[in-house]
Tab-separated table of C-alpha atoms and ligand atoms in Angstrom:
chain	number	residue	atom	x	y	z
A	1	MET	CA	3.711	-10.029	18.888
A	2	ALA	CA	2.757	-13.675	18.991
A	3	ARG	CA	2.465	-15.557	15.484
A	4	ARG	CA	-0.176	-17.599	14.940
A	5	PRO	CA	0.212	-21.235	13.687
A	6	ALA	CA	1.161	-21.533	9.860
A	7	HIS	CA	-1.628	-22.405	7.438
A	8	LEU	CA	-0.358	-25.774	5.886
A	9	PRO	CA	1.190	-25.665	2.345
A	10	LEU	CA	-1.050	-27.203	-0.518
A	11	ASP	CA	-0.435	-30.867	-0.940
A	12	GLY	CA	-2.616	-32.411	-3.807
A	13	GLU	CA	-5.144	-31.086	-6.086
A	14	VAL	CA	-8.155	-28.959	-4.847
A	15	ARG	CA	-10.941	-27.315	-7.011
A	16	ALA	CA	-12.334	-23.761	-6.058
A	17	ASP	CA	-14.628	-21.105	-7.444
A	18	VAL	CA	-11.904	-18.655	-6.898
A	19	ALA	CA	-7.900	-19.109	-6.406
A	20	VAL	CA	-6.180	-16.107	-5.077
A	21	VAL	CA	-2.313	-15.586	-5.601
A	22	GLY	CA	-1.077	-13.563	-2.476
A	23	GLY	CA	-1.741	-13.470	1.148
A	24	GLY	CA	-1.121	-9.433	1.184
A	25	LEU	CA	-3.936	-6.873	2.156
A	26	ALA	CA	-5.269	-7.211	-1.596
A	27	GLY	CA	-5.485	-10.847	-1.925
A	28	LEU	CA	-6.871	-11.270	1.509
A	29	SER	CA	-9.451	-8.755	1.111
A	30	ALA	CA	-10.788	-10.418	-2.138
A	31	ALA	CA	-10.564	-13.826	-0.227
A	32	LEU	CA	-12.692	-12.407	2.581
A	33	GLU	CA	-15.425	-10.675	0.560
A	34	LEU	CA	-15.958	-13.869	-1.773
A	35	ALA	CA	-15.991	-16.107	1.030
A	36	GLN	CA	-18.673	-13.891	2.628
A	37	ARG	CA	-20.589	-14.061	-0.686
A	38	GLY	CA	-20.640	-18.006	-0.682
A	39	ARG	CA	-17.822	-18.590	-2.934
A	40	SER	CA	-15.328	-21.194	-2.339
A	41	VAL	CA	-11.966	-19.659	-2.108
A	42	VAL	CA	-8.460	-21.038	-1.998
A	43	LEU	CA	-5.713	-18.310	-1.486
A	44	LEU	CA	-2.057	-19.247	-1.983
A	45	GLU	CA	0.853	-17.476	-0.453
A	46	GLY	CA	4.554	-18.090	-1.268
A	47	GLN	CA	5.891	-17.259	2.047
A	48	ARG	CA	3.609	-16.359	5.153
A	49	VAL	CA	0.552	-14.213	5.317
A	50	GLY	CA	1.446	-10.516	5.498
A	51	TRP	CA	5.352	-11.287	4.646
A	52	ALA	CA	5.483	-8.606	2.279
A	53	ALA	CA	4.591	-5.026	2.001
A	54	SER	CA	1.220	-5.509	3.871
A	55	GLY	CA	2.789	-6.665	7.117
A	56	ARG	CA	5.903	-4.302	7.088
A	57	ASN	CA	4.665	-0.882	5.850
A	58	GLY	CA	4.671	2.519	7.697
A	59	GLY	CA	1.020	1.909	8.838
A	60	GLN	CA	-0.580	5.305	7.637
A	61	ALA	CA	-3.940	4.983	6.252
A	62	LEU	CA	-4.772	7.754	3.890
A	63	PRO	CA	-7.203	8.595	1.215
A	64	GLY	CA	-6.250	9.126	-2.462
A	65	LEU	CA	-3.821	7.537	-4.537
A	66	ALA	CA	-0.059	7.846	-4.722
A	67	CYS	CA	-0.524	10.181	-7.864
A	68	ASP	CA	-2.100	13.460	-8.091
A	69	MET	CA	-5.818	13.489	-8.775
A	70	ALA	CA	-4.848	15.630	-11.668
A	71	GLU	CA	-3.673	12.276	-13.379
A	72	ILE	CA	-7.107	10.756	-13.064
A	73	GLU	CA	-8.811	13.731	-14.246
A	74	ALA	CA	-6.543	14.100	-17.468
A	75	GLN	CA	-7.035	10.326	-18.101
A	76	LEU	CA	-10.873	9.624	-17.177
A	77	GLY	CA	-12.333	13.281	-16.740
A	78	LEU	CA	-13.802	14.838	-13.539
A	79	GLY	CA	-16.563	12.683	-12.969
A	80	ASP	CA	-14.571	9.502	-12.676
A	81	ALA	CA	-12.156	10.956	-10.787
A	82	ARG	CA	-14.490	12.092	-8.300
A	83	ARG	CA	-15.833	8.374	-8.356
A	84	ILE	CA	-12.422	7.241	-7.713
A	85	TRP	CA	-11.680	9.925	-5.030
A	86	ALA	CA	-14.894	8.703	-3.001
A	87	MET	CA	-13.638	5.055	-3.481
A	88	THR	CA	-10.347	6.022	-1.817
A	89	ILE	CA	-12.484	7.321	1.408
A	90	GLU	CA	-14.601	4.058	1.283
A	91	ALA	CA	-11.170	2.292	1.362
A	92	LEU	CA	-10.696	4.062	4.908
A	93	THR	CA	-14.187	3.240	6.147
A	94	LEU	CA	-13.503	-0.369	5.128
A	95	ILE	CA	-10.748	-0.344	7.405
A	96	HIS	CA	-12.986	0.634	10.324
A	97	ALA	CA	-15.666	-1.681	9.409
A	98	ARG	CA	-13.652	-4.677	9.066
A	99	ARG	CA	-11.796	-3.920	12.197
A	100	ASP	CA	-15.052	-3.459	14.283
A	101	ARG	CA	-16.722	-6.431	12.653
A	102	HIS	CA	-14.054	-8.833	13.116
A	103	ARG	CA	-12.400	-7.510	16.251
A	104	ILE	CA	-8.961	-6.716	14.854
A	105	ALA	CA	-6.922	-5.162	17.350
A	106	CYS	CA	-4.716	-3.114	15.428
A	107	ASP	CA	-3.603	-0.085	17.288
A	108	TRP	CA	-5.905	2.481	15.325
A	109	GLN	CA	-5.094	6.145	15.949
A	110	SER	CA	-7.030	8.875	13.902
A	111	GLY	CA	-5.213	11.851	12.726
A	112	ALA	CA	-2.356	12.534	9.944
A	113	LEU	CA	-0.427	15.346	8.872
A	114	THR	CA	1.126	16.542	5.741
A	115	VAL	CA	3.802	19.004	6.288
A	116	ALA	CA	6.036	20.981	3.887
A	117	VAL	CA	9.622	21.531	4.327
A	118	SER	CA	9.966	24.882	2.723
A	119	ALA	CA	7.752	28.019	1.594
A	120	ARG	CA	7.850	26.674	-2.072
A	121	LYS	CA	6.456	23.223	-0.747
A	122	ALA	CA	3.996	24.996	1.512
A	123	ALA	CA	2.516	26.945	-1.223
A	124	ALA	CA	1.913	23.820	-3.253
A	125	LEU	CA	0.537	22.160	-0.326
A	126	ARG	CA	-1.955	25.186	0.251
A	127	ALA	CA	-2.978	25.064	-3.347
A	128	TRP	CA	-3.653	21.216	-3.013
A	129	VAL	CA	-5.806	21.515	0.043
A	130	GLU	CA	-7.823	24.450	-1.441
A	131	ARG	CA	-8.320	22.451	-4.496
A	132	MET	CA	-9.446	19.202	-2.864
A	133	ALA	CA	-11.872	21.340	-0.881
A	134	GLU	CA	-13.187	23.071	-3.927
A	135	VAL	CA	-13.272	20.175	-6.504
A	136	TYR	CA	-13.643	17.203	-4.238
A	137	ASP	CA	-15.326	18.621	-1.321
A	138	TYR	CA	-12.618	17.103	0.758
A	139	ARG	CA	-11.963	19.405	3.930
A	140	GLN	CA	-8.841	19.469	6.021
A	141	GLN	CA	-7.325	21.890	8.391
A	142	TRP	CA	-4.752	24.277	7.281
A	143	LEU	CA	-1.981	24.646	9.809
A	144	ASP	CA	0.090	27.696	9.442
A	145	PRO	CA	3.620	27.874	11.514
A	146	SER	CA	1.882	28.974	14.613
A	147	ALA	CA	-0.540	26.271	14.692
A	148	LEU	CA	1.885	23.360	13.638
A	149	PRO	CA	3.162	22.909	17.076
A	150	LEU	CA	-0.146	21.565	18.149
A	151	HIS	CA	0.425	18.347	16.367
A	152	ILE	CA	4.301	18.338	15.662
A	153	ARG	CA	7.231	19.917	17.437
A	154	SER	CA	9.918	20.082	14.730
A	155	ALA	CA	11.756	23.144	13.203
A	156	ARG	CA	12.068	21.490	9.803
A	157	TYR	CA	8.425	22.124	8.872
A	158	ALA	CA	7.031	25.559	7.490
A	159	SER	CA	3.435	24.646	7.456
A	160	GLY	CA	1.010	21.744	7.353
A	161	VAL	CA	-2.435	20.366	6.914
A	162	TYR	CA	-4.342	18.151	9.381
A	163	ASP	CA	-6.640	15.423	8.332
A	164	ARG	CA	-8.993	13.668	10.893
A	165	ARG	CA	-10.213	10.945	8.769
A	166	SER	CA	-6.743	9.581	8.017
A	167	GLY	CA	-4.828	7.769	10.788
A	168	HIS	CA	-2.550	5.125	11.268
A	169	LEU	CA	-2.408	1.184	12.564
A	170	HIS	CA	-0.258	-1.453	13.338
A	171	PRO	CA	-0.180	-3.218	9.744
A	172	LEU	CA	0.926	-6.554	10.588
A	173	LYS	CA	-1.735	-6.979	13.330
A	174	TYR	CA	-4.271	-5.728	10.811
A	175	VAL	CA	-3.210	-7.870	7.971
A	176	LEU	CA	-3.219	-11.086	10.346
A	177	GLY	CA	-6.611	-10.095	11.630
A	178	LEU	CA	-7.819	-9.824	7.885
A	179	ALA	CA	-6.501	-13.507	7.227
A	180	HIS	CA	-8.248	-14.682	10.324
A	181	ALA	CA	-11.542	-13.205	9.326
A	182	ALA	CA	-11.201	-14.677	5.837
A	183	TRP	CA	-10.367	-18.127	7.212
A	184	GLN	CA	-13.317	-17.836	9.590
A	185	ALA	CA	-15.488	-17.035	6.578
A	186	GLY	CA	-14.541	-20.149	4.974
A	187	ALA	CA	-11.486	-19.122	2.782
A	188	VAL	CA	-8.865	-21.827	2.689
A	189	ILE	CA	-5.222	-20.374	3.058
A	190	HIS	CA	-2.169	-22.226	2.084
A	191	GLU	CA	1.244	-20.608	3.136
A	192	HIS	CA	4.537	-21.727	1.906
A	193	THR	CA	2.781	-22.438	-1.412
A	194	ALA	CA	4.531	-20.438	-4.391
A	195	VAL	CA	2.380	-20.610	-7.569
A	196	THR	CA	4.849	-21.271	-10.353
A	197	GLY	CA	2.639	-21.916	-13.122
A	198	ILE	CA	-0.581	-21.068	-14.692
A	199	GLU	CA	-2.504	-22.874	-17.479
A	200	ARG	CA	-5.619	-21.383	-18.710
A	201	HIS	CA	-8.134	-24.016	-20.243
A	202	ARG	CA	-11.514	-23.741	-21.697
A	203	SER	CA	-13.506	-23.366	-18.393
A	204	VAL	CA	-10.917	-23.228	-15.609
A	205	THR	CA	-7.702	-22.051	-14.829
A	206	LEU	CA	-4.989	-24.259	-13.316
A	207	LEU	CA	-2.519	-22.870	-10.968
A	208	ARG	CA	0.606	-25.079	-10.405
A	209	THR	CA	2.620	-25.167	-7.052
A	210	ALA	CA	5.465	-27.450	-5.795
A	211	GLN	CA	3.361	-30.025	-4.531
A	212	GLY	CA	0.045	-29.559	-5.727
A	213	GLN	CA	-2.505	-27.713	-8.040
A	214	VAL	CA	-5.527	-25.595	-7.824
A	215	MET	CA	-8.234	-25.626	-10.498
A	216	ALA	CA	-10.517	-22.743	-10.336
A	217	ASP	CA	-13.184	-20.897	-12.292
A	218	GLN	CA	-12.020	-17.390	-11.493
A	219	VAL	CA	-8.315	-16.160	-10.438
A	220	LEU	CA	-6.934	-12.964	-8.798
A	221	LEU	CA	-3.312	-12.372	-9.051
A	222	ALA	CA	-2.261	-10.272	-5.846
A	223	GLY	CA	1.405	-10.920	-5.622
A	224	ASN	CA	2.830	-7.201	-6.042
A	225	VAL	CA	6.440	-7.166	-7.300
A	226	HIS	CA	6.881	-10.682	-5.996
A	227	LEU	CA	4.412	-12.254	-8.360
A	228	THR	CA	6.909	-13.808	-11.041
A	229	GLY	CA	9.149	-14.584	-7.920
A	230	SER	CA	12.713	-16.342	-8.107
A	231	ALA	CA	11.318	-19.607	-9.805
A	232	GLY	CA	9.266	-17.511	-12.426
A	233	LEU	CA	5.683	-17.947	-13.102
A	234	ALA	CA	5.179	-19.959	-16.353
A	235	GLY	CA	2.143	-18.885	-18.320
A	236	LEU	CA	1.743	-15.390	-17.114
A	237	PRO	CA	1.888	-12.781	-19.955
A	238	ALA	CA	5.109	-10.419	-19.514
A	239	THR	CA	3.247	-7.312	-20.076
A	240	PRO	CA	1.911	-6.515	-16.558
A	241	ALA	CA	5.196	-7.081	-14.784
A	242	ALA	CA	6.814	-4.446	-17.277
A	243	ARG	CA	4.429	-1.917	-16.163
A	244	ILE	CA	5.660	-1.907	-12.435
A	245	MET	CA	9.048	-1.498	-10.920
A	246	PRO	CA	10.076	-2.742	-7.343
A	247	VAL	CA	11.616	0.154	-5.378
A	248	GLY	CA	12.988	-0.745	-1.909
A	249	THR	CA	11.961	1.380	1.004
A	250	TYR	CA	13.056	1.568	4.474
A	251	VAL	CA	11.436	1.877	8.184
A	252	ALA	CA	13.269	2.178	11.617
A	253	VAL	CA	11.877	2.139	14.957
A	254	THR	CA	13.462	3.792	18.137
A	255	GLU	CA	13.056	2.212	21.527
A	256	PRO	CA	9.913	3.256	23.679
A	257	LEU	CA	10.275	6.993	24.519
A	258	ALA	CA	8.634	8.378	27.795
A	259	PRO	CA	5.301	9.808	27.395
A	260	ALA	CA	6.574	13.063	27.885
A	261	GLN	CA	9.317	12.644	25.316
A	262	MET	CA	6.569	11.829	22.579
A	263	ASP	CA	4.448	14.643	23.689
A	264	ALA	CA	7.339	17.037	23.001
A	265	LEU	CA	7.422	15.371	19.323
A	266	LEU	CA	3.898	14.386	18.290
A	267	PRO	CA	1.543	15.739	20.950
A	268	THR	CA	-1.496	14.361	19.332
A	269	ARG	CA	-0.165	11.240	18.151
A	270	ALA	CA	-0.988	11.918	14.493
A	271	ALA	CA	1.009	10.212	11.505
A	272	VAL	CA	3.157	12.617	9.525
A	273	CYS	CA	4.070	12.610	6.020
A	274	ASP	CA	6.139	15.671	4.161
A	275	ASN	CA	5.079	16.581	0.562
A	276	ASN	CA	8.523	15.999	-1.016
A	277	PHE	CA	8.599	13.612	-3.989
A	278	SER	CA	11.349	11.457	-2.116
A	279	LEU	CA	9.080	11.589	1.262
A	280	ASP	CA	9.751	10.863	4.765
A	281	TYR	CA	6.673	9.637	6.911
A	282	PHE	CA	6.619	8.655	10.701
A	283	ARG	CA	4.339	7.918	13.113
A	284	PRO	CA	4.123	6.949	17.081
A	285	THR	CA	3.480	3.328	17.847
A	286	ALA	CA	1.046	2.120	20.484
A	287	ASP	CA	4.039	1.407	22.735
A	288	GLN	CA	5.303	4.972	22.148
A	289	ARG	CA	8.243	4.186	19.696
A	290	LEU	CA	8.786	6.417	16.785
A	291	LEU	CA	8.528	4.647	13.600
A	292	TYR	CA	10.154	6.649	10.753
A	293	GLY	CA	10.202	5.694	7.171
A	294	GLY	CA	11.907	7.417	4.343
A	295	LYS	CA	14.884	5.966	2.289
A	296	VAL	CA	14.313	4.556	-1.189
A	297	SER	CA	16.401	2.372	-3.055
A	298	TYR	CA	16.587	0.784	-6.503
A	299	SER	CA	18.683	-2.137	-6.085
A	300	THR	CA	17.031	-5.201	-4.286
A	301	VAL	CA	20.161	-5.425	-1.920
A	302	THR	CA	19.177	-3.740	1.603
A	303	PRO	CA	21.441	-0.770	2.055
A	304	PRO	CA	24.437	-1.565	4.446
A	305	ASN	CA	24.101	0.206	7.927
A	306	LEU	CA	20.442	0.563	7.424
A	307	ALA	CA	19.794	1.708	11.108
A	308	ALA	CA	22.576	4.484	11.102
A	309	ARG	CA	21.144	5.697	7.715
A	310	MET	CA	17.735	5.867	9.047
A	311	ARG	CA	19.118	7.584	12.161
A	312	ALA	CA	20.140	10.530	9.830
A	313	HIS	CA	16.676	11.091	8.700
A	314	ILE	CA	15.123	10.855	12.004
A	315	VAL	CA	17.611	13.524	13.525
A	316	ARG	CA	17.077	15.823	10.637
A	317	THR	CA	13.488	16.005	11.794
A	318	PHE	CA	13.963	15.415	15.659
A	319	PRO	CA	17.371	16.388	16.632
A	320	SER	CA	16.738	15.390	20.312
A	321	LEU	CA	16.541	11.609	19.138
A	322	ALA	CA	20.077	11.911	18.255
A	323	HIS	CA	21.480	9.273	20.862
A	324	THR	CA	18.022	7.116	21.132
A	325	PRO	CA	18.725	3.938	20.316
A	326	ILE	CA	16.963	2.313	17.090
A	327	THR	CA	15.806	-1.135	17.995
A	328	HIS	CA	14.559	-2.390	14.650
A	329	ALA	CA	15.044	-1.495	10.965
A	330	TRP	CA	13.818	-3.161	7.845
A	331	GLY	CA	12.678	-2.715	4.199
A	332	GLY	CA	10.185	-3.885	1.699
A	333	PHE	CA	9.234	-3.251	-1.932
A	334	VAL	CA	6.696	-1.022	-3.337
A	335	ASP	CA	5.234	-1.557	-6.877
A	336	ILE	CA	5.366	1.813	-8.565
A	337	THR	CA	3.962	2.561	-11.913
A	338	MET	CA	4.988	5.201	-14.354
A	339	ASN	CA	2.070	7.530	-13.544
A	340	ARG	CA	1.786	6.267	-10.020
A	341	ALA	CA	-1.742	5.318	-10.387
A	342	PRO	CA	-2.760	1.534	-9.609
A	343	GLU	CA	-3.457	-0.816	-12.096
A	344	PHE	CA	-6.521	-2.899	-11.832
A	345	VAL	CA	-6.973	-5.229	-14.926
A	346	ARG	CA	-8.349	-8.457	-16.391
A	347	LEU	CA	-5.760	-10.263	-18.424
A	348	PRO	CA	-7.300	-11.073	-21.752
A	349	ALA	CA	-8.752	-14.607	-22.519
A	350	ASP	CA	-6.563	-16.824	-24.159
A	351	GLY	CA	-9.092	-17.735	-26.786
A	352	ALA	CA	-12.831	-17.195	-26.432
A	353	ALA	CA	-13.853	-19.697	-23.924
A	354	SER	CA	-11.379	-19.027	-21.077
A	355	ALA	CA	-12.066	-16.918	-18.033
A	356	PRO	CA	-10.210	-13.545	-17.542
A	357	ILE	CA	-7.768	-13.534	-14.741
A	358	TYR	CA	-8.045	-10.539	-12.548
A	359	LEU	CA	-4.739	-8.659	-11.607
A	360	VAL	CA	-4.258	-5.600	-9.106
A	361	GLN	CA	-0.900	-3.933	-8.893
A	362	GLY	CA	0.925	-0.515	-8.792
A	363	PHE	CA	-0.195	1.054	-5.572
A	364	SER	CA	3.046	2.736	-5.677
A	365	GLY	CA	3.600	2.921	-1.958
A	366	HIS	CA	0.165	4.108	-1.232
A	367	GLY	CA	-1.646	0.808	-0.622
A	368	LEU	CA	-2.437	0.268	2.981
A	369	ALA	CA	-6.294	1.301	2.480
A	370	LEU	CA	-6.631	1.224	-1.215
A	371	THR	CA	-5.717	-2.650	-1.473
A	372	GLY	CA	-8.613	-3.455	0.632
A	373	LEU	CA	-10.967	-1.710	-1.504
A	374	ALA	CA	-9.219	-3.128	-4.677
A	375	GLY	CA	-9.881	-6.710	-3.278
A	376	LYS	CA	-13.392	-5.830	-2.661
A	377	LEU	CA	-13.904	-4.526	-6.098
A	378	VAL	CA	-12.448	-7.736	-7.660
A	379	ALA	CA	-15.052	-9.697	-5.555
A	380	GLU	CA	-17.802	-7.407	-6.787
A	381	ALA	CA	-16.596	-7.938	-10.459
A	382	MET	CA	-16.233	-11.656	-10.025
A	383	CYS	CA	-19.639	-11.717	-8.774
A	384	GLY	CA	-21.222	-9.515	-11.870
A	385	GLU	CA	-20.999	-6.275	-10.600
A	386	ALA	CA	-17.901	-4.865	-12.426
A	387	GLY	CA	-18.944	-1.088	-12.616
A	388	ARG	CA	-16.592	0.052	-9.967
A	389	PHE	CA	-13.832	-2.136	-10.879
A	390	ASP	CA	-13.973	-0.914	-14.481
A	391	VAL	CA	-13.560	2.766	-13.439
A	392	PHE	CA	-10.059	1.844	-12.167
A	393	GLY	CA	-9.612	-0.386	-15.009
A	394	ARG	CA	-10.026	2.315	-17.612
A	395	LEU	CA	-6.827	4.055	-16.193
A	396	ARG	CA	-4.207	3.511	-18.901
A	397	HIS	CA	-0.574	2.394	-17.944
A	398	ARG	CA	2.854	2.411	-19.838
A	399	PRO	CA	5.594	0.057	-19.465
A	400	PHE	CA	9.029	1.267	-17.850
A	401	PRO	CA	11.072	2.397	-20.871
A	402	GLY	CA	14.115	0.589	-21.052
A	403	GLY	CA	12.814	-2.953	-20.600
A	404	GLU	CA	13.778	-4.978	-17.550
A	405	ARG	CA	17.572	-4.253	-17.844
A	406	LEU	CA	17.621	-0.516	-18.491
A	407	ARG	CA	14.390	0.579	-16.662
A	408	THR	CA	16.201	0.959	-13.048
A	409	PRO	CA	18.878	3.481	-14.409
A	410	THR	CA	16.291	5.418	-16.346
A	411	LEU	CA	14.027	5.487	-13.132
A	412	VAL	CA	17.193	6.542	-10.991
A	413	LEU	CA	17.963	9.552	-13.157
A	414	GLY	CA	14.348	10.554	-13.289
A	415	MET	CA	14.269	10.140	-9.357
A	416	LEU	CA	17.365	12.221	-8.879
A	417	TRP	CA	15.748	15.129	-10.941
A	418	HIS	CA	12.699	15.244	-8.552
A	419	ARG	CA	14.963	14.932	-5.384
A	420	LEU	CA	16.950	17.990	-6.830
A	421	ARG	CA	13.524	19.981	-6.909
A	422	ASP	CA	12.734	18.932	-3.480
A	423	LEU	CA	15.961	20.568	-2.443
A	424	LEU	CA	15.340	23.992	-4.142
B	1	FAD	C1	8.328	-0.229	3.845
B	1	FAD	C2	6.930	0.125	3.166
B	1	FAD	C3	6.238	1.116	3.750
B	1	FAD	C4	4.958	1.441	3.512
B	1	FAD	N1	4.114	2.249	3.945
B	1	FAD	C5	2.976	2.569	3.498
B	1	FAD	C6	1.996	3.393	4.235
B	1	FAD	O1	2.539	3.915	5.222
B	1	FAD	N2	0.837	3.791	3.849
B	1	FAD	C7	0.406	3.108	2.762
B	1	FAD	O2	-0.716	3.283	2.159
B	1	FAD	N3	1.136	2.271	2.029
B	1	FAD	C8	2.356	2.022	2.282
B	1	FAD	N4	3.251	0.962	1.797
B	1	FAD	C9	2.583	0.370	0.664
B	1	FAD	C10	1.531	-0.894	0.938
B	1	FAD	O3	2.224	-1.677	1.985
B	1	FAD	C11	1.116	-1.772	-0.311
B	1	FAD	O4	0.930	-1.053	-1.139
B	1	FAD	C12	0.431	-2.796	0.204
B	1	FAD	O5	0.571	-3.542	1.243
B	1	FAD	C13	0.310	-3.996	-1.238
B	1	FAD	O6	-0.490	-4.959	-0.584
B	1	FAD	P1	-0.415	-6.392	-1.770
B	1	FAD	O7	-1.466	-7.136	-1.362
B	1	FAD	O8	-0.709	-5.600	-3.103
B	1	FAD	O9	0.872	-6.861	-1.720
B	1	FAD	P2	1.832	-7.533	-0.843
B	1	FAD	O10	1.622	-7.131	0.531
B	1	FAD	O11	3.089	-7.443	-1.339
B	1	FAD	O12	1.621	-8.819	-0.757
B	1	FAD	C14	1.722	-9.731	-1.930
B	1	FAD	C15	2.007	-11.237	-1.695
B	1	FAD	O13	1.716	-11.964	-2.629
B	1	FAD	C16	2.702	-13.092	-2.409
B	1	FAD	N5	3.208	-13.809	-3.429
B	1	FAD	C17	3.702	-13.223	-4.573
B	1	FAD	N6	3.915	-13.885	-5.781
B	1	FAD	C18	3.375	-15.189	-5.532
B	1	FAD	C19	3.306	-16.383	-6.140
B	1	FAD	N7	3.824	-16.540	-7.418
B	1	FAD	N8	2.619	-17.485	-5.435
B	1	FAD	C20	2.301	-17.221	-4.138
B	1	FAD	N9	2.392	-16.092	-3.525
B	1	FAD	C21	2.668	-14.876	-4.094
B	1	FAD	C22	3.999	-12.638	-1.755
B	1	FAD	O14	4.747	-13.462	-0.877
B	1	FAD	C23	3.239	-11.364	-0.729
B	1	FAD	O15	2.936	-11.892	0.346
B	1	FAD	C24	4.380	0.701	2.202
B	1	FAD	C25	5.136	-0.325	1.565
B	1	FAD	C26	6.425	-0.642	2.137
B	1	FAD	C27	7.135	-1.809	1.665
């Protein structure tokens, strides 16, 4: 797809009502919403808009959170858990509303399946579907083995559930469309502009970059796992970064398939995700390729022979694609939290007079829809309507045990345990 011209790097000193750090879906959503509300907004992106998870994800737009709603109920009670669930549905409608209002051509396709690889997993899926209907009034269509081929033709799956409200889209097209909408609404975007320092003063916060600085009344940090970057981010408290862990996850895409070939795999063109802890997810693209995501890694190095490794995942699900060329393979980082719930936080003021800094992170691989809502809730809070932001803000988060050096081995052990359980 054609890349639009770059937004120029910041050069010099500017003043704004709001500064946003990060040109992913969360930051752009907040920038759009605030600009529409008449605020002057400057968004600083260290690379290019959509460069990170927001432009390279699997494209599955789903309700809910990466964690089960039971985690939210245990922390906040059923009333607030229901409010959060309803907001995750709103996150999906927000995609449609923005796509229509700003004419974002992002290849939306309705329908998503969750599938189970074993009878044990199918029982867990069924229990989840029934509870979501009973407690959250969220109704999906149960598919027993005889109904499954309506949507997916793979011997790997025992049964599944179809959700007509979920769907999939081309994430880079969507994020670039959102950036264009924010820019048209008046937000100023600077690419290749990493924020390297934050200074909090009595009534403004100052963000330093290589060639300039922004002074803003309010600040949103939406930098995900890249926030502290290679150059570091002076002046940022260390604690939020300790509560997320970067995990690499990978995607591969086949060459375009003939329509009949795609019909024989995914006849309704729905997105698919299994309910394993370490999950596989895939979907057809608008040009009839199979886009397949699955592998995770805990190092920051892309695994060698990525395409070949992804092929193993693809062939396990669709053996007929054993010799179909893979044309692209890439990875990105997700920001997981200990409990897989997202973290919406105001960093405490340094002294009574300084303004809080908003930070959203920890979408744990389930942020395509939810980051859009997160940006909207930050905008509401910055404009004095903090009620909805604060519902998420009440969720408590713990740092990963082991500190920066030992958190990875600790997590690997934990994940291994869950993977073993997937195999049982
Ligand atoms: C491979 C992959 C597949 C995924 N698949 C799905 C999926 O199918 N469905 C789903 O719901 N979710 C999926 N996700 C997760 C989803 O993409 C993310 O939750 C979401 O995009 C996060 O958006 P964000 O705006 O918080 O962060 P990001 O998109 O990571 O954006 C953060 C931006 O901030 C910038 N930045 C950071 N620090 C600074 C700084 N100091 N100065 C300036 N700029 C800075 C970065 O350059 C980056 O562009 C996937 C993620 C990956 C990696």
